[in-house]
Short mmCIF file of C-alpha atoms in Angstrom, two decimals:
data_model
loop_
_atom_site.label_atom_id
_atom_site.label_comp_id
_atom_site.label_asym_id
_atom_site.label_seq_id
_atom_site.Cartn_x
_atom_site.Cartn_y
_atom_site.Cartn_z
CA UNK A 20 4.33 14.18 10.55
CA UNK A 21 5.97 10.91 11.63
CA UNK A 22 5.93 8.10 9.10
CA UNK A 23 3.01 5.64 9.25
CA UNK A 24 3.94 2.03 10.04
CA UNK A 25 2.18 -1.32 10.31
CA UNK A 26 2.56 -1.07 14.10
CA UNK A 27 0.78 2.31 14.09
CA UNK A 28 -2.06 0.98 11.93
CA UNK A 29 -2.39 -1.92 14.36
CA UNK A 30 -2.52 0.51 17.30
CA UNK A 31 -5.21 2.55 15.54
CA UNK A 32 -7.38 -0.56 15.34
CA UNK A 33 -6.82 -1.34 19.02
CA UNK A 34 -7.72 2.23 20.02
CA UNK A 35 -10.76 2.41 17.74
CA UNK A 36 -9.28 5.15 15.53
CA UNK A 37 -10.52 4.93 11.94
CA UNK A 38 -7.90 4.53 9.20
CA UNK A 39 -8.23 6.51 5.95
CA UNK A 40 -6.66 5.40 2.68
CA UNK A 41 -6.91 6.14 -1.02
CA UNK A 42 -5.45 4.83 -4.23
CA UNK A 43 -2.60 6.91 -5.70
CA UNK A 44 -0.81 6.57 -9.01
CA UNK A 45 1.59 9.51 -9.30
CA UNK A 46 3.86 11.84 -7.33
CA UNK A 47 1.67 14.97 -7.28
CA UNK A 48 -1.45 13.32 -5.88
CA UNK A 49 0.60 11.21 -3.45
CA UNK A 50 2.14 14.40 -2.04
CA UNK A 51 -1.23 16.14 -1.73
CA UNK A 52 -2.91 13.15 -0.05
CA UNK A 53 -0.10 12.84 2.47
CA UNK A 54 -0.28 16.56 3.27
CA UNK A 55 -4.02 16.22 3.91
CA UNK A 56 -3.54 13.39 6.40
CA UNK A 57 -4.42 10.25 4.43
CA UNK A 58 -3.01 7.40 6.56
CA UNK A 59 -1.74 5.24 3.71
CA UNK A 60 -1.91 4.94 -0.07
CA UNK A 61 -2.49 1.96 -2.32
CA UNK A 62 -0.90 1.88 -5.74
CA UNK A 63 -3.83 -0.05 -7.13
CA UNK A 64 -3.96 -2.16 -10.26
CA UNK A 65 -7.17 -0.13 -10.67
CA UNK A 66 -4.80 2.09 -12.65
CA UNK A 67 -5.78 -0.19 -15.53
CA UNK A 68 -9.30 1.25 -15.39
CA UNK A 69 -8.72 4.84 -14.32
CA UNK A 70 -5.31 5.68 -15.82
CA UNK A 71 -4.98 3.36 -18.81
CA UNK A 72 -8.64 3.29 -19.87
CA UNK A 73 -8.95 -0.51 -19.79
CA UNK A 74 -12.18 -2.35 -19.01
CA UNK A 75 -10.61 -4.43 -16.19
CA UNK A 76 -7.42 -4.76 -14.13
CA UNK A 77 -6.42 -8.02 -15.84
CA UNK A 78 -4.08 -6.50 -18.52
CA UNK A 79 -2.04 -4.48 -15.97
CA UNK A 80 1.59 -5.65 -15.92
CA UNK A 81 4.34 -5.80 -13.31
CA UNK A 82 6.20 -3.08 -15.20
CA UNK A 83 3.14 -0.83 -14.86
CA UNK A 84 2.94 -1.47 -11.13
CA UNK A 85 6.66 -0.91 -10.53
CA UNK A 86 6.60 2.35 -12.50
CA UNK A 87 3.60 3.81 -10.64
CA UNK A 88 4.94 2.64 -7.25
CA UNK A 89 8.15 4.57 -7.97
CA UNK A 90 6.15 7.69 -8.83
CA UNK A 91 4.07 7.55 -5.64
CA UNK A 92 7.17 6.99 -3.51
CA UNK A 93 8.89 10.01 -5.07
CA UNK A 94 5.91 12.19 -4.22
CA UNK A 95 5.61 10.99 -0.63
CA UNK A 96 8.91 9.79 0.78
CA UNK A 97 7.59 9.24 4.32
CA UNK A 98 4.21 7.73 3.42
CA UNK A 99 3.08 4.16 3.97
CA UNK A 100 2.59 2.72 0.48
CA UNK A 101 1.00 -0.60 -0.48
CA UNK A 102 1.35 -1.92 -4.03
CA UNK A 103 -0.97 -4.37 -5.76
CA UNK A 104 0.56 -7.47 -7.27
CA UNK A 105 -1.18 -7.63 -10.66
CA UNK A 106 -3.08 -10.48 -12.30
CA UNK A 107 -1.11 -13.76 -12.43
CA UNK A 108 2.04 -12.19 -10.98
CA UNK A 109 1.88 -14.53 -7.95
CA UNK A 110 0.93 -17.86 -9.53
CA UNK A 111 4.13 -19.70 -8.49
CA UNK A 112 6.43 -19.23 -5.50
CA UNK A 113 9.45 -18.23 -7.55
CA UNK A 114 7.44 -15.69 -9.54
CA UNK A 115 5.79 -14.32 -6.38
CA UNK A 116 9.06 -13.68 -4.57
CA UNK A 117 10.71 -12.09 -7.60
CA UNK A 118 7.76 -9.78 -8.29
CA UNK A 119 7.21 -8.84 -4.63
CA UNK A 120 10.91 -7.95 -4.35
CA UNK A 121 10.58 -5.66 -7.40
CA UNK A 122 7.65 -3.79 -5.83
CA UNK A 123 9.42 -3.42 -2.47
CA UNK A 124 12.55 -2.15 -4.23
CA UNK A 125 10.38 0.32 -6.16
CA UNK A 126 9.26 1.83 -2.86
CA UNK A 127 6.35 -0.23 -1.51
CA UNK A 128 6.12 -0.95 2.23
CA UNK A 129 3.76 -3.86 1.66
CA UNK A 130 2.24 -5.85 -1.22
CA UNK A 131 -1.42 -6.74 -1.73
CA UNK A 132 -2.73 -10.05 -3.07
CA UNK A 133 -6.30 -11.06 -3.93
CA UNK A 134 -7.67 -14.40 -2.76
CA UNK A 135 -8.34 -16.76 0.14
CA UNK A 136 -7.42 -20.36 1.00
CA UNK A 137 -5.06 -20.87 -1.94
CA UNK A 138 -2.81 -17.98 -0.83
CA UNK A 139 -1.89 -19.38 2.60
CA UNK A 140 1.52 -20.78 1.61
CA UNK A 141 2.24 -17.73 -0.54
CA UNK A 142 1.64 -15.36 2.38
CA UNK A 143 3.68 -17.50 4.75
CA UNK A 144 6.54 -17.53 2.22
CA UNK A 145 6.46 -13.78 1.68
CA UNK A 146 6.29 -12.79 5.35
CA UNK A 147 9.08 -15.26 6.23
CA UNK A 148 11.19 -13.47 3.62
CA UNK A 149 10.47 -10.01 5.03
CA UNK A 150 7.68 -8.92 2.70
CA UNK A 151 4.60 -7.62 4.58
CA UNK A 152 1.28 -8.70 3.03
CA UNK A 153 -2.13 -7.07 2.72
CA UNK A 154 -4.78 -9.64 1.82
CA UNK A 155 -8.01 -8.92 -0.11
CA UNK A 156 -11.35 -10.75 0.17
CA UNK A 157 -14.90 -10.20 -1.08
CA UNK A 158 -15.16 -8.91 -4.62
CA UNK A 159 -11.83 -9.69 -6.32
CA UNK A 160 -11.42 -7.50 -9.43
CA UNK A 161 -8.71 -9.79 -10.85
CA UNK A 162 -11.19 -12.71 -10.70
CA UNK A 163 -14.06 -10.79 -12.29
CA UNK A 164 -14.21 -13.25 -15.20
CA UNK A 165 -14.70 -16.17 -12.79
CA UNK A 166 -17.13 -14.26 -10.53
CA UNK A 167 -19.26 -13.34 -13.54
CA UNK A 168 -19.06 -9.57 -13.08
CA UNK A 169 -18.77 -6.94 -10.36
CA UNK A 170 -21.27 -8.28 -7.82
CA UNK A 171 -21.66 -8.07 -4.04
CA UNK A 172 -20.08 -11.12 -2.39
CA UNK A 173 -20.98 -12.94 0.86
CA UNK A 174 -24.73 -12.37 0.79
CA UNK A 175 -25.59 -16.03 1.44
CA UNK A 176 -24.90 -17.41 4.92
CA UNK A 177 -22.53 -20.13 3.68
CA UNK A 178 -20.57 -17.67 1.56
CA UNK A 179 -20.38 -15.24 4.49
CA UNK A 180 -19.14 -17.98 6.84
CA UNK A 181 -16.55 -19.03 4.27
CA UNK A 182 -15.31 -15.45 3.86
CA UNK A 183 -14.87 -15.15 7.64
CA UNK A 184 -13.03 -18.50 7.77
CA UNK A 185 -10.70 -17.38 4.99
CA UNK A 186 -10.05 -14.04 6.73
CA UNK A 187 -8.98 -15.90 9.88
CA UNK A 188 -6.74 -18.21 7.84
CA UNK A 189 -5.08 -15.26 6.07
CA UNK A 190 -4.36 -13.58 9.40
CA UNK A 191 -2.97 -16.84 10.77
CA UNK A 192 -0.72 -17.14 7.70
CA UNK A 193 0.81 -13.74 8.45
CA UNK A 194 -1.24 -11.13 6.59
CA UNK A 195 -1.06 -7.86 8.54
CA UNK A 196 -3.88 -5.99 6.81
CA UNK A 197 -7.08 -7.10 5.06
CA UNK A 198 -9.07 -5.25 2.40
CA UNK A 199 -12.77 -6.23 2.23
CA UNK A 200 -14.56 -5.24 -0.97
CA UNK A 201 -18.29 -5.17 -1.77
CA UNK A 202 -19.68 -7.31 1.04
CA UNK A 203 -22.72 -6.75 3.29
CA UNK A 204 -22.05 -4.29 6.14
CA UNK A 205 -22.97 -6.93 8.73
CA UNK A 206 -20.29 -9.26 7.38
CA UNK A 207 -17.72 -6.44 7.39
CA UNK A 208 -18.48 -5.89 11.08
CA UNK A 209 -18.34 -9.62 11.86
CA UNK A 210 -14.93 -10.09 10.20
CA UNK A 211 -13.50 -6.92 11.77
CA UNK A 212 -14.50 -8.06 15.26
CA UNK A 213 -13.04 -11.54 14.69
CA UNK A 214 -9.62 -10.37 13.51
CA UNK A 215 -6.76 -8.74 15.41
CA UNK A 216 -5.33 -7.17 12.21
CA UNK A 217 -6.89 -3.99 10.75
CA UNK A 218 -9.62 -4.38 8.10
CA UNK A 219 -9.97 -1.77 5.36
CA UNK A 220 -13.36 -1.61 3.65
CA UNK A 221 -14.44 -0.54 0.20
CA UNK A 222 -18.17 -1.09 0.13
CA UNK A 223 -17.94 -3.19 3.31
CA UNK A 224 -19.88 -0.98 5.71
CA UNK A 225 -18.97 1.51 8.45
CA UNK A 226 -17.60 -0.99 11.00
CA UNK A 227 -14.34 -1.94 9.30
CA UNK A 228 -11.23 -0.41 10.91
CA UNK A 229 -10.68 1.84 7.93
CA UNK A 230 -11.89 2.84 4.49
CA UNK A 231 -10.33 3.01 1.04
CA UNK A 232 -11.67 4.50 -2.17
CA UNK A 233 -10.33 4.76 -5.70
CA UNK A 234 -9.16 8.38 -5.99
CA UNK A 235 -11.01 8.95 -9.26
CA UNK A 236 -14.30 7.81 -7.68
CA UNK A 237 -14.06 10.10 -4.66
CA UNK A 238 -13.22 13.03 -6.95
CA UNK A 239 -16.19 12.24 -9.21
CA UNK A 240 -13.94 11.74 -12.22
CA UNK A 241 -15.84 8.71 -13.54
CA UNK A 242 -18.73 10.92 -14.59
CA UNK A 243 -20.69 8.09 -16.20
CA UNK A 244 -20.55 5.85 -13.12
CA UNK A 245 -20.20 6.35 -9.37
CA UNK A 246 -20.21 3.08 -7.38
CA UNK A 247 -22.83 2.84 -4.61
CA UNK A 248 -20.06 2.73 -1.98
CA UNK A 249 -18.36 5.93 -3.21
CA UNK A 250 -19.09 9.61 -2.73
CA UNK A 251 -17.98 12.69 -4.66
CA UNK A 252 -15.96 14.66 -2.09
CA UNK A 253 -14.73 17.16 -4.68
CA UNK A 254 -18.28 18.32 -5.47
CA UNK A 255 -18.83 18.76 -1.74
CA UNK A 256 -15.70 20.83 -1.08
CA UNK A 257 -14.70 22.45 -4.39
CA UNK A 258 -10.96 21.79 -4.13
CA UNK A 259 -8.64 18.80 -4.32
CA UNK A 260 -7.02 19.45 -0.94
CA UNK A 261 -10.47 20.03 0.56
CA UNK A 262 -11.77 16.77 -0.92
CA UNK A 263 -8.92 14.75 0.59
CA UNK A 264 -9.06 16.41 4.03
CA UNK A 265 -12.87 16.12 4.14
CA UNK A 266 -12.62 12.41 3.28
CA UNK A 267 -10.09 11.86 6.09
CA UNK A 268 -12.28 13.76 8.59
CA UNK A 269 -15.50 11.98 7.61
CA UNK A 270 -13.83 8.56 7.87
CA UNK A 271 -12.31 9.47 11.25
CA UNK A 272 -15.65 10.68 12.61
CA UNK A 273 -17.49 7.63 11.28
CA UNK A 274 -19.68 9.77 8.98
CA UNK A 275 -18.46 7.99 5.86
CA UNK A 276 -19.61 5.54 4.71
CA UNK A 277 -23.23 6.40 5.52
CA UNK A 278 -26.14 3.96 5.13
CA UNK A 279 -26.64 4.81 1.46
CA UNK A 280 -23.06 3.67 0.68
CA UNK A 281 -23.52 0.21 2.23
CA UNK A 282 -24.84 -3.18 1.15
CA UNK A 283 -27.21 -5.23 3.28
#
């Protein structure tokens, strides 16, 4: 299979083909996901929760992210890999460029940052220096202490309008992909239609250009808690390879997410 690229993801949006993505943290799962047709993988700072057993992503370090990005790249040499820049690793320009370079050298094709207006100069600086950026709006796990918990964002009209305005600004600044997390489905649709770059939803409704889930959620490994926007594909198929291929197929056909996985 030919390597995925930003240009191909862009073309998929233009042609109305749904993009499937999952988080990956090691070589074995990265290899399996790629073999089952997952379009790209995110080395998420969610590893703090699902790999390290932490209560949030805030304690995850750059060293953690570099290490896991290297593992994923080893498992899937041709895959398109995005790496999260962890909490406070992009607070100043100098720090941002140094840390982004580390992730790219570790094997990432793109870095992901959480936030809106305040990231404009950061994104411009990174893209000018050859670092592709995936932006992230809606629920921002790194800002959970400011947001007051894991809550759906953009439910009020003003908040929804502001999220759309920020999405347009981020695209203008040079972001080439946008993750939308835990927002009403109608807002996910509105933002997706307004942007020319692909949107990837996690709890953002069926109308985003693609979907992403935390691997552990879609395999039902967080037995005490399954987010509303997730589904246990392993229980449905009975094998890991079956779970990944079924997820890809259901995203491509527009069957996932269904109404029960969405916020209104």
